[in-house]
Amino acid sequence: MVSFRVPDWLAVFVGGVVGTAARAGLDEVAKASPVHGLFLSWSTLTVNVVGAFLLGALSAWVAGCLARGVGDPVSLKTLKLLVGTGFAGAFTTYGTYIVASVGYVSLNGIAEAVAQSLG
């Protein structure tokens, strides 16, 4: 049996390519169907909520596997790099959310920006 280990950089790269494509696709959908009254695109909020959930679920699942002795630790590490660092890192944009929030402050004042940011 031949064993093949994916290099860490390749797992991050592949996950990043897929995450970037998914984000770009969602942004195109958001441009075609904007929600008026929001200080940022609904796609930005969506990717950050989905990304946070994905990272939490992945971390809990991997930790559970490791605690039960299920799965190969090297494979689980590669999965975390592929899905967590690569895909979710490229898919989410907390930086975009922050930039949009700062821009909202300059247009509408800090109190309204804080209210919008908190929902």
N, CA, C and O atoms as CSV, one atom per row, in Angstrom:
chain,resi,resn,atom,element,x,y,z
A,1,MET,N,N,0.845,-1.181,0.000
A,1,MET,CA,C,0.000,0.000,0.000
A,1,MET,C,C,0.887,1.239,0.000
A,1,MET,O,O,1.801,1.360,0.816
A,2,VAL,N,N,0.611,2.149,-0.916
A,2,VAL,CA,C,1.372,3.387,-1.018
A,2,VAL,C,C,0.662,4.466,-0.220
A,2,VAL,O,O,-0.544,4.669,-0.365
A,3,SER,N,N,1.408,5.148,0.614
A,3,SER,CA,C,0.848,6.226,1.417
A,3,SER,C,C,1.256,7.570,0.819
A,3,SER,O,O,2.418,7.779,0.470
A,4,PHE,N,N,0.299,8.463,0.707
A,4,PHE,CA,C,0.575,9.790,0.168
A,4,PHE,C,C,0.081,10.828,1.157
A,4,PHE,O,O,-1.069,10.789,1.593
A,5,ARG,N,N,0.946,11.743,1.503
A,5,ARG,CA,C,0.594,12.820,2.425
A,5,ARG,C,C,0.554,14.129,1.659
A,5,ARG,O,O,1.513,14.483,0.971
A,6,VAL,N,N,-0.547,14.845,1.776
A,6,VAL,CA,C,-0.699,16.143,1.118
A,6,VAL,C,C,0.124,17.173,1.887
A,6,VAL,O,O,-0.025,17.291,3.103
A,7,PRO,N,N,0.989,17.918,1.199
A,7,PRO,CA,C,1.739,18.976,1.888
A,7,PRO,C,C,0.781,20.020,2.476
A,7,PRO,O,O,-0.259,20.322,1.889
A,8,ASP,N,N,1.143,20.561,3.635
A,8,ASP,CA,C,0.291,21.549,4.304
A,8,ASP,C,C,-0.049,22.717,3.387
A,8,ASP,O,O,-1.201,23.146,3.323
A,9,TRP,N,N,0.952,23.230,2.679
A,9,TRP,CA,C,0.724,24.397,1.819
A,9,TRP,C,C,-0.282,24.084,0.719
A,9,TRP,O,O,-1.048,24.960,0.316
A,10,LEU,N,N,-0.291,22.841,0.224
A,10,LEU,CA,C,-1.215,22.464,-0.842
A,10,LEU,C,C,-2.650,22.378,-0.314
A,10,LEU,O,O,-3.593,22.776,-0.998
A,11,ALA,N,N,-2.808,21.861,0.896
A,11,ALA,CA,C,-4.140,21.798,1.504
A,11,ALA,C,C,-4.711,23.202,1.681
A,11,ALA,O,O,-5.878,23.441,1.371
A,12,VAL,N,N,-3.901,24.123,2.174
A,12,VAL,CA,C,-4.352,25.509,2.352
A,12,VAL,C,C,-4.660,26.145,0.998
A,12,VAL,O,O,-5.665,26.840,0.852
A,13,PHE,N,N,-3.803,25.912,0.014
A,13,PHE,CA,C,-3.988,26.485,-1.318
A,13,PHE,C,C,-5.297,26.010,-1.958
A,13,PHE,O,O,-6.081,26.821,-2.450
A,14,VAL,N,N,-5.524,24.706,-1.949
A,14,VAL,CA,C,-6.730,24.152,-2.575
A,14,VAL,C,C,-7.984,24.653,-1.850
A,14,VAL,O,O,-8.956,25.057,-2.487
A,15,GLY,N,N,-7.955,24.622,-0.535
A,15,GLY,CA,C,-9.093,25.149,0.225
A,15,GLY,C,C,-9.324,26.621,-0.062
A,15,GLY,O,O,-10.466,27.066,-0.175
A,16,GLY,N,N,-8.234,27.380,-0.181
A,16,GLY,CA,C,-8.347,28.805,-0.482
A,16,GLY,C,C,-8.943,29.080,-1.848
A,16,GLY,O,O,-9.736,30.007,-2.008
A,17,VAL,N,N,-8.566,28.282,-2.832
A,17,VAL,CA,C,-9.124,28.444,-4.186
A,17,VAL,C,C,-10.634,28.206,-4.163
A,17,VAL,O,O,-11.399,28.981,-4.738
A,18,VAL,N,N,-11.055,27.140,-3.502
A,18,VAL,CA,C,-12.482,26.813,-3.445
A,18,VAL,C,C,-13.241,27.870,-2.632
A,18,VAL,O,O,-14.330,28.288,-3.023
A,19,GLY,N,N,-12.668,28.299,-1.508
A,19,GLY,CA,C,-13.312,29.324,-0.688
A,19,GLY,C,C,-13.445,30.653,-1.409
A,19,GLY,O,O,-14.465,31.331,-1.289
A,20,THR,N,N,-12.412,31.026,-2.160
A,20,THR,CA,C,-12.456,32.268,-2.929
A,20,THR,C,C,-13.522,32.198,-4.015
A,20,THR,O,O,-14.262,33.158,-4.225
A,21,ALA,N,N,-13.599,31.072,-4.698
A,21,ALA,CA,C,-14.613,30.907,-5.748
A,21,ALA,C,C,-16.024,30.953,-5.155
A,21,ALA,O,O,-16.924,31.563,-5.733
A,22,ALA,N,N,-16.211,30.311,-4.008
A,22,ALA,CA,C,-17.524,30.322,-3.360
A,22,ALA,C,C,-17.901,31.738,-2.936
A,22,ALA,O,O,-19.046,32.155,-3.111
A,23,ARG,N,N,-16.951,32.468,-2.386
A,23,ARG,CA,C,-17.211,33.851,-1.964
A,23,ARG,C,C,-17.529,34.732,-3.159
A,23,ARG,O,O,-18.466,35.528,-3.105
A,24,ALA,N,N,-16.768,34.606,-4.232
A,24,ALA,CA,C,-17.007,35.413,-5.432
A,24,ALA,C,C,-18.388,35.114,-6.012
A,24,ALA,O,O,-19.094,36.024,-6.444
A,25,GLY,N,N,-18.764,33.856,-6.020
A,25,GLY,CA,C,-20.087,33.485,-6.515
A,25,GLY,C,C,-21.205,34.076,-5.678
A,25,GLY,O,O,-22.190,34.581,-6.217
A,26,LEU,N,N,-21.056,34.016,-4.365
A,26,LEU,CA,C,-22.070,34.582,-3.476
A,26,LEU,C,C,-22.141,36.096,-3.622
A,26,LEU,O,O,-23.229,36.669,-3.574
A,27,ASP,N,N,-21.000,36.750,-3.798
A,27,ASP,CA,C,-20.992,38.201,-4.012
A,27,ASP,C,C,-21.721,38.579,-5.295
A,27,ASP,O,O,-22.404,39.602,-5.339
A,28,GLU,N,N,-21.583,37.769,-6.336
A,28,GLU,CA,C,-22.299,38.035,-7.593
A,28,GLU,C,C,-23.807,37.901,-7.398
A,28,GLU,O,O,-24.579,38.694,-7.938
A,29,VAL,N,N,-24.225,36.901,-6.631
A,29,VAL,CA,C,-25.648,36.739,-6.329
A,29,VAL,C,C,-26.148,37.948,-5.535
A,29,VAL,O,O,-27.245,38.446,-5.786
A,30,ALA,N,N,-25.348,38.417,-4.583
A,30,ALA,CA,C,-25.741,39.566,-3.763
A,30,ALA,C,C,-25.853,40.838,-4.600
A,30,ALA,O,O,-26.740,41.657,-4.360
A,31,LYS,N,N,-24.968,41.013,-5.577
A,31,LYS,CA,C,-25.057,42.184,-6.454
A,31,LYS,C,C,-26.344,42.158,-7.274
A,31,LYS,O,O,-26.940,43.201,-7.542
A,32,ALA,N,N,-26.762,40.969,-7.665
A,32,ALA,CA,C,-27.970,40.825,-8.476
A,32,ALA,C,C,-29.246,40.987,-7.650
A,32,ALA,O,O,-30.302,41.301,-8.200
A,33,SER,N,N,-29.160,40.775,-6.345
A,33,SER,CA,C,-30.343,40.889,-5.482
A,33,SER,C,C,-29.984,41.601,-4.179
A,33,SER,O,O,-29.940,40.977,-3.119
A,34,PRO,N,N,-29.725,42.920,-4.260
A,34,PRO,CA,C,-29.327,43.659,-3.061
A,34,PRO,C,C,-30.492,43.836,-2.083
A,34,PRO,O,O,-31.659,43.846,-2.474
A,35,VAL,N,N,-30.148,43.973,-0.820
A,35,VAL,CA,C,-31.122,44.288,0.223
A,35,VAL,C,C,-30.849,45.724,0.627
A,35,VAL,O,O,-29.787,46.025,1.172
A,36,HIS,N,N,-31.790,46.607,0.365
A,36,HIS,CA,C,-31.592,48.026,0.648
A,36,HIS,C,C,-31.747,48.301,2.139
A,36,HIS,O,O,-32.563,47.678,2.819
A,37,GLY,N,N,-30.956,49.239,2.630
A,37,GLY,CA,C,-30.992,49.601,4.034
A,37,GLY,C,C,-29.880,48.979,4.853
A,37,GLY,O,O,-29.666,49.362,6.003
A,38,LEU,N,N,-29.170,48.024,4.277
A,38,LEU,CA,C,-28.032,47.429,4.978
A,38,LEU,C,C,-26.790,48.257,4.710
A,38,LEU,O,O,-26.637,48.817,3.624
A,39,PHE,N,N,-25.900,48.339,5.693
A,39,PHE,CA,C,-24.676,49.118,5.508
A,39,PHE,C,C,-23.586,48.318,4.814
A,39,PHE,O,O,-22.521,48.859,4.519
A,40,LEU,N,N,-23.829,47.053,4.550
A,40,LEU,CA,C,-22.896,46.224,3.807
A,40,LEU,C,C,-23.709,45.181,3.054
A,40,LEU,O,O,-24.890,44.978,3.339
A,41,SER,N,N,-23.091,44.539,2.119
A,41,SER,CA,C,-23.773,43.512,1.338
A,41,SER,C,C,-24.203,42.362,2.248
A,41,SER,O,O,-23.471,41.972,3.158
A,42,TRP,N,N,-25.388,41.829,1.995
A,42,TRP,CA,C,-25.847,40.703,2.810
A,42,TRP,C,C,-24.914,39.507,2.679
A,42,TRP,O,O,-24.864,38.650,3.562
A,43,SER,N,N,-24.171,39.452,1.570
A,43,SER,CA,C,-23.246,38.325,1.401
A,43,SER,C,C,-22.110,38.376,2.419
A,43,SER,O,O,-21.622,37.332,2.852
A,44,THR,N,N,-21.686,39.577,2.805
A,44,THR,CA,C,-20.614,39.703,3.799
A,44,THR,C,C,-21.060,39.132,5.136
A,44,THR,O,O,-20.324,38.380,5.776
A,45,LEU,N,N,-22.257,39.489,5.551
A,45,LEU,CA,C,-22.791,38.953,6.802
A,45,LEU,C,C,-22.968,37.438,6.715
A,45,LEU,O,O,-22.631,36.714,7.652
A,46,THR,N,N,-23.490,36.970,5.601
A,46,THR,CA,C,-23.732,35.536,5.416
A,46,THR,C,C,-22.444,34.725,5.493
A,46,THR,O,O,-22.383,33.722,6.203
A,47,VAL,N,N,-21.410,35.155,4.762
A,47,VAL,CA,C,-20.174,34.369,4.763
A,47,VAL,C,C,-19.519,34.356,6.131
A,47,VAL,O,O,-18.918,33.353,6.516
A,48,ASN,N,N,-19.625,35.453,6.873
A,48,ASN,CA,C,-19.001,35.478,8.191
A,48,ASN,C,C,-19.740,34.595,9.189
A,48,ASN,O,O,-19.108,33.938,10.016
A,49,VAL,N,N,-21.064,34.571,9.123
A,49,VAL,CA,C,-21.832,33.701,10.016
A,49,VAL,C,C,-21.601,32.232,9.650
A,49,VAL,O,O,-21.344,31.402,10.521
A,50,VAL,N,N,-21.693,31.922,8.364
A,50,VAL,CA,C,-21.467,30.542,7.911
A,50,VAL,C,C,-20.034,30.107,8.220
A,50,VAL,O,O,-19.809,28.990,8.685
A,51,GLY,N,N,-19.072,30.986,7.963
A,51,GLY,CA,C,-17.668,30.667,8.226
A,51,GLY,C,C,-17.392,30.419,9.698
A,51,GLY,O,O,-16.657,29.496,10.048
A,52,ALA,N,N,-17.981,31.245,10.567
A,52,ALA,CA,C,-17.789,31.056,12.006
A,52,ALA,C,C,-18.389,29.723,12.461
A,52,ALA,O,O,-17.781,28.997,13.248
A,53,PHE,N,N,-19.584,29.411,11.960
A,53,PHE,CA,C,-20.211,28.131,12.294
A,53,PHE,C,C,-19.367,26.965,11.792
A,53,PHE,O,O,-19.150,25.989,12.510
A,54,LEU,N,N,-18.899,27.074,10.561
A,54,LEU,CA,C,-18.075,26.016,9.967
A,54,LEU,C,C,-16.805,25.781,10.783
A,54,LEU,O,O,-16.449,24.636,11.061
A,55,LEU,N,N,-16.124,26.856,11.165
A,55,LEU,CA,C,-14.899,26.708,11.961
A,55,LEU,C,C,-15.185,26.075,13.315
A,55,LEU,O,O,-14.428,25.220,13.774
A,56,GLY,N,N,-16.271,26.490,13.954
A,56,GLY,CA,C,-16.635,25.901,15.242
A,56,GLY,C,C,-16.981,24.430,15.129
A,56,GLY,O,O,-16.537,23.613,15.936
A,57,ALA,N,N,-17.782,24.093,14.118
A,57,ALA,CA,C,-18.178,22.696,13.914
A,57,ALA,C,C,-16.976,21.827,13.566
A,57,ALA,O,O,-16.835,20.719,14.084
A,58,LEU,N,N,-16.118,22.325,12.696
A,58,LEU,CA,C,-14.921,21.570,12.311
A,58,LEU,C,C,-14.015,21.340,13.513
A,58,LEU,O,O,-13.528,20.229,13.724
A,59,SER,N,N,-13.788,22.379,14.296
A,59,SER,CA,C,-12.916,22.251,15.473
A,59,SER,C,C,-13.479,21.254,16.475
A,59,SER,O,O,-12.741,20.436,17.024
A,60,ALA,N,N,-14.792,21.322,16.714
A,60,ALA,CA,C,-15.418,20.388,17.655
A,60,ALA,C,C,-15.346,18.956,17.139
A,60,ALA,O,O,-15.071,18.031,17.903
A,61,TRP,N,N,-15.592,18.774,15.853
A,61,TRP,CA,C,-15.566,17.437,15.268
A,61,TRP,C,C,-14.162,16.836,15.326
A,61,TRP,O,O,-13.995,15.678,15.709
A,62,VAL,N,N,-13.161,17.618,14.948
A,62,VAL,CA,C,-11.775,17.130,14.981
A,62,VAL,C,C,-11.360,16.822,16.415
A,62,VAL,O,O,-10.732,15.794,16.668
A,63,ALA,N,N,-11.701,17.700,17.355
A,63,ALA,CA,C,-11.357,17.459,18.760
A,63,ALA,C,C,-12.025,16.183,19.265
A,63,ALA,O,O,-11.413,15.410,20.003
A,64,GLY,N,N,-13.278,15.962,18.870
A,64,GLY,CA,C,-13.977,14.738,19.261
A,64,GLY,C,C,-13.320,13.500,18.684
A,64,GLY,O,O,-13.170,12.492,19.374
A,65,CYS,N,N,-12.930,13.573,17.426
A,65,CYS,CA,C,-12.237,12.439,16.794
A,65,CYS,C,C,-10.935,12.127,17.519
A,65,CYS,O,O,-10.634,10.969,17.805
A,66,LEU,N,N,-10.175,13.161,17.811
A,66,LEU,CA,C,-8.892,12.961,18.497
A,66,LEU,C,C,-9.103,12.409,19.904
A,66,LEU,O,O,-8.344,11.548,20.350
A,67,ALA,N,N,-10.128,12.896,20.610
A,67,ALA,CA,C,-10.400,12.426,21.970
A,67,ALA,C,C,-10.815,10.952,21.984
A,67,ALA,O,O,-10.477,10.218,22.912
A,68,ARG,N,N,-11.546,10.526,20.955
A,68,ARG,CA,C,-11.990,9.129,20.880
A,68,ARG,C,C,-10.967,8.227,20.213
A,68,ARG,O,O,-11.155,7.011,20.161
A,69,GLY,N,N,-9.896,8.799,19.707
A,69,GLY,CA,C,-8.888,8.013,19.012
A,69,GLY,C,C,-9.346,7.550,17.641
A,69,GLY,O,O,-8.868,6.539,17.126
A,70,VAL,N,N,-10.268,8.289,17.054
A,70,VAL,CA,C,-10.811,7.951,15.733
A,70,VAL,C,C,-10.113,8.804,14.685
A,70,VAL,O,O,-10.025,10.024,14.826
A,71,GLY,N,N,-9.625,8.168,13.649
A,71,GLY,CA,C,-8.984,8.918,12.568
A,71,GLY,C,C,-7.499,9.118,12.802
A,71,GLY,O,O,-6.998,9.041,13.923
A,72,ASP,N,N,-6.832,9.373,11.719
A,72,ASP,CA,C,-5.397,9.617,11.742
A,72,ASP,C,C,-5.141,11.084,12.074
A,72,ASP,O,O,-5.663,11.958,11.382
A,73,PRO,N,N,-4.353,11.385,13.110
A,73,PRO,CA,C,-4.090,12.777,13.475
A,73,PRO,C,C,-3.510,13.616,12.331
A,73,PRO,O,O,-3.823,14.801,12.216
A,74,VAL,N,N,-2.683,13.021,11.503
A,74,VAL,CA,C,-2.104,13.771,10.376
A,74,VAL,C,C,-3.194,14.124,9.365
A,74,VAL,O,O,-3.218,15.237,8.839
A,75,SER,N,N,-4.085,13.190,9.095
A,75,SER,CA,C,-5.191,13.453,8.168
A,75,SER,C,C,-6.143,14.504,8.727
A,75,SER,O,O,-6.640,15.351,7.984
A,76,LEU,N,N,-6.398,14.454,10.026
A,76,LEU,CA,C,-7.265,15.450,10.647
A,76,LEU,C,C,-6.635,16.839,10.592
A,76,LEU,O,O,-7.331,17.834,10.390
A,77,LYS,N,N,-5.317,16.902,10.773
A,77,LYS,CA,C,-4.614,18.185,10.653
A,77,LYS,C,C,-4.747,18.719,9.228
A,77,LYS,O,O,-5.000,19.906,9.024
A,78,THR,N,N,-4.575,17.847,8.257
A,78,THR,CA,C,-4.699,18.256,6.856
A,78,THR,C,C,-6.114,18.743,6.565
A,78,THR,O,O,-6.295,19.724,5.844
A,79,LEU,N,N,-7.111,18.069,7.118
A,79,LEU,CA,C,-8.497,18.492,6.935
A,79,LEU,C,C,-8.727,19.884,7.525
A,79,LEU,O,O,-9.389,20.721,6.911
A,80,LYS,N,N,-8.180,20.127,8.718
A,80,LYS,CA,C,-8.317,21.455,9.329
A,80,LYS,C,C,-7.648,22.530,8.478
A,80,LYS,O,O,-8.170,23.637,8.353
A,81,LEU,N,N,-6.502,22.210,7.896
A,81,LEU,CA,C,-5.828,23.178,7.029
A,81,LEU,C,C,-6.627,23.424,5.753
A,81,LEU,O,O,-6.751,24.563,5.303
A,82,LEU,N,N,-7.164,22.362,5.176
A,82,LEU,CA,C,-7.938,22.467,3.939
A,82,LEU,C,C,-9.229,23.259,4.151
A,82,LEU,O,O,-9.497,24.228,3.442
A,83,VAL,N,N,-10.019,22.836,5.129
A,83,VAL,CA,C,-11.341,23.429,5.329
A,83,VAL,C,C,-11.284,24.680,6.202
A,83,VAL,O,O,-11.912,25.690,5.884
A,84,GLY,N,N,-10.540,24.614,7.290
A,84,GLY,CA,C,-10.496,25.745,8.216
A,84,GLY,C,C,-9.662,26.905,7.721
A,84,GLY,O,O,-10.176,28.000,7.488
A,85,THR,N,N,-8.379,26.663,7.561
A,85,THR,CA,C,-7.476,27.736,7.145
A,85,THR,C,C,-7.703,28.132,5.694
A,85,THR,O,O,-7.811,29.319,5.384
A,86,GLY,N,N,-7.777,27.151,4.807
A,86,GLY,CA,C,-7.904,27.442,3.379
A,86,GLY,C,C,-9.280,27.937,2.986
A,86,GLY,O,O,-9.447,29.096,2.606
A,87,PHE,N,N,-10.282,27.047,3.079
A,87,PHE,CA,C,-11.625,27.403,2.619
A,87,PHE,C,C,-12.230,28.535,3.439
A,87,PHE,O,O,-12.597,29.575,2.891
A,88,ALA,N,N,-12.335,28.336,4.753
A,88,ALA,CA,C,-12.997,29.346,5.585
A,88,ALA,C,C,-12.212,30.653,5.617
A,88,ALA,O,O,-12.800,31.734,5.670
A,89,GLY,N,N,-10.890,30.554,5.586
A,89,GLY,CA,C,-10.081,31.772,5.570
A,89,GLY,C,C,-10.309,32.609,4.329
A,89,GLY,O,O,-10.331,33.837,4.403
A,90,ALA,N,N,-10.479,31.958,3.193
A,90,ALA,CA,C,-10.734,32.686,1.945
A,90,ALA,C,C,-12.206,33.073,1.813
A,90,ALA,O,O,-12.522,34.107,1.225
A,91,PHE,N,N,-13.095,32.262,2.345
A,91,PHE,CA,C,-14.536,32.494,2.220
A,91,PHE,C,C,-15.003,33.661,3.080
A,91,PHE,O,O,-15.809,34.480,2.638
A,92,THR,N,N,-14.500,33.736,4.300
A,92,THR,CA,C,-14.927,34.797,5.214
A,92,THR,C,C,-14.108,36.057,5.011
A,92,THR,O,O,-12.996,36.029,4.484
A,93,THR,N,N,-14.696,37.164,5.448
A,93,THR,CA,C,-13.991,38.444,5.302
A,93,THR,C,C,-14.330,39.342,6.472
A,93,THR,O,O,-15.047,40.331,6.322
A,94,TYR,N,N,-13.818,39.000,7.618
A,94,TYR,CA,C,-14.061,39.861,8.761
A,94,TYR,C,C,-13.467,41.245,8.517
A,94,TYR,O,O,-13.993,42.242,9.010
A,95,GLY,N,N,-12.380,41.309,7.765
A,95,GLY,CA,C,-11.773,42.602,7.422
A,95,GLY,C,C,-12.717,43.466,6.608
A,95,GLY,O,O,-12.786,44.674,6.832
A,96,THR,N,N,-13.444,42.881,5.670
A,96,THR,CA,C,-14.414,43.633,4.872
A,96,THR,C,C,-15.520,44.172,5.763
A,96,THR,O,O,-15.974,45.301,5.577
A,97,TYR,N,N,-15.949,43.383,6.716
A,97,TYR,CA,C,-16.984,43.815,7.659
A,97,TYR,C,C,-16.503,45.024,8.455
A,97,TYR,O,O,-17.258,45.974,8.665
A,98,ILE,N,N,-15.262,44.989,8.893
A,98,ILE,CA,C,-14.703,46.102,9.658
A,98,ILE,C,C,-14.594,47.352,8.796
A,98,ILE,O,O,-14.958,48.441,9.239
A,99,VAL,N,N,-14.102,47.209,7.579
A,99,VAL,CA,C,-13.982,48.359,6.675
A,99,VAL,C,C,-15.356,48.965,6.404
A,99,VAL,O,O,-15.505,50.187,6.407
A,100,ALA,N,N,-16.351,48.126,6.172
A,100,ALA,CA,C,-17.705,48.628,5.934
A,100,ALA,C,C,-18.236,49.359,7.162
A,100,ALA,O,O,-18.902,50.386,7.032
A,101,SER,N,N,-17.949,48.842,8.342
A,101,SER,CA,C,-18.398,49.486,9.576
A,101,SER,C,C,-17.755,50.849,9.759
A,101,SER,O,O,-18.426,51.809,10.139
A,102,VAL,N,N,-16.463,50.940,9.491
A,102,VAL,CA,C,-15.757,52.225,9.602
A,102,VAL,C,C,-16.312,53.218,8.587
A,102,VAL,O,O,-16.497,54.393,8.903
A,103,GLY,N,N,-16.576,52.753,7.376
A,103,GLY,CA,C,-17.175,53.622,6.367
A,103,GLY,C,C,-18.541,54.117,6.795
A,103,GLY,O,O,-18.900,55.262,6.519
A,104,TYR,N,N,-19.299,53.278,7.460
A,104,TYR,CA,C,-20.625,53.661,7.938
A,104,TYR,C,C,-20.517,54.736,9.005
A,104,TYR,O,O,-21.365,55.626,9.075
A,105,VAL,N,N,-19.480,54.665,9.841
A,105,VAL,CA,C,-19.258,55.690,10.864
A,105,VAL,C,C,-19.083,57.050,10.208
A,105,VAL,O,O,-19.688,58.032,10.636
A,106,SER,N,N,-18.262,57.109,9.177
A,106,SER,CA,C,-17.996,58.400,8.536
A,106,SER,C,C,-19.241,58.960,7.849
A,106,SER,O,O,-19.370,60.177,7.711
A,107,LEU,N,N,-20.145,58.104,7.422
A,107,LEU,CA,C,-21.357,58.577,6.750
A,107,LEU,C,C,-22.488,58.915,7.717
A,107,LEU,O,O,-23.245,59.856,7.477
A,108,ASN,N,N,-22.609,58.161,8.805
A,108,ASN,CA,C,-23.803,58.262,9.651
A,108,ASN,C,C,-23.539,58.492,11.132
A,108,ASN,O,O,-24.490,58.655,11.896
A,109,GLY,N,N,-22.306,58.513,11.554
A,109,GLY,CA,C,-22.013,58.719,12.964
A,109,GLY,C,C,-21.812,57.409,13.700
A,109,GLY,O,O,-22.255,56.346,13.263
A,110,ILE,N,N,-21.136,57.516,14.820
A,110,ILE,CA,C,-20.727,56.313,15.543
A,110,ILE,C,C,-21.895,55.570,16.182
A,110,ILE,O,O,-21.921,54.339,16.172
A,111,ALA,N,N,-22.852,56.293,16.732
A,111,ALA,CA,C,-23.964,55.617,17.411
A,111,ALA,C,C,-24.754,54.748,16.439
A,111,ALA,O,O,-25.086,53.606,16.754
A,112,GLU,N,N,-25.052,55.280,15.269
A,112,GLU,CA,C,-25.804,54.501,14.288
A,112,GLU,C,C,-24.968,53.349,13.735
A,112,GLU,O,O,-25.500,52.276,13.448
A,113,ALA,N,N,-23.669,53.567,13.587
A,113,ALA,CA,C,-22.790,52.504,13.094
A,113,ALA,C,C,-22.735,51.344,14.083
A,113,ALA,O,O,-22.771,50.181,13.682
A,114,VAL,N,N,-22.649,51.657,15.370
A,114,VAL,CA,C,-22.632,50.605,16.392
A,114,VAL,C,C,-23.958,49.846,16.378
A,114,VAL,O,O,-23.977,48.618,16.464
A,115,ALA,N,N,-25.060,50.578,16.271
A,115,ALA,CA,C,-26.374,49.933,16.230
A,115,ALA,C,C,-26.495,49.011,15.018
A,115,ALA,O,O,-27.013,47.901,15.137
A,116,GLN,N,N,-26.025,49.456,13.860
A,116,GLN,CA,C,-26.068,48.628,12.654
A,116,GLN,C,C,-25.172,47.402,12.795
A,116,GLN,O,O,-25.545,46.305,12.377
A,117,SER,N,N,-23.994,47.584,13.380
A,117,SER,CA,C,-23.050,46.476,13.528
A,117,SER,C,C,-23.581,45.394,14.457
A,117,SER,O,O,-23.311,44.210,14.260
A,118,LEU,N,N,-24.329,45.801,15.456
A,118,LEU,CA,C,-24.872,44.841,16.418
A,118,LEU,C,C,-26.162,44.199,15.946
A,118,LEU,O,O,-26.667,43.268,16.574
A,119,GLY,N,N,-26.686,44.687,14.857
A,119,GLY,CA,C,-27.885,44.068,14.290
A,119,GLY,C,C,-29.089,44.884,14.556
A,119,GLY,O,O,-30.190,44.512,14.149
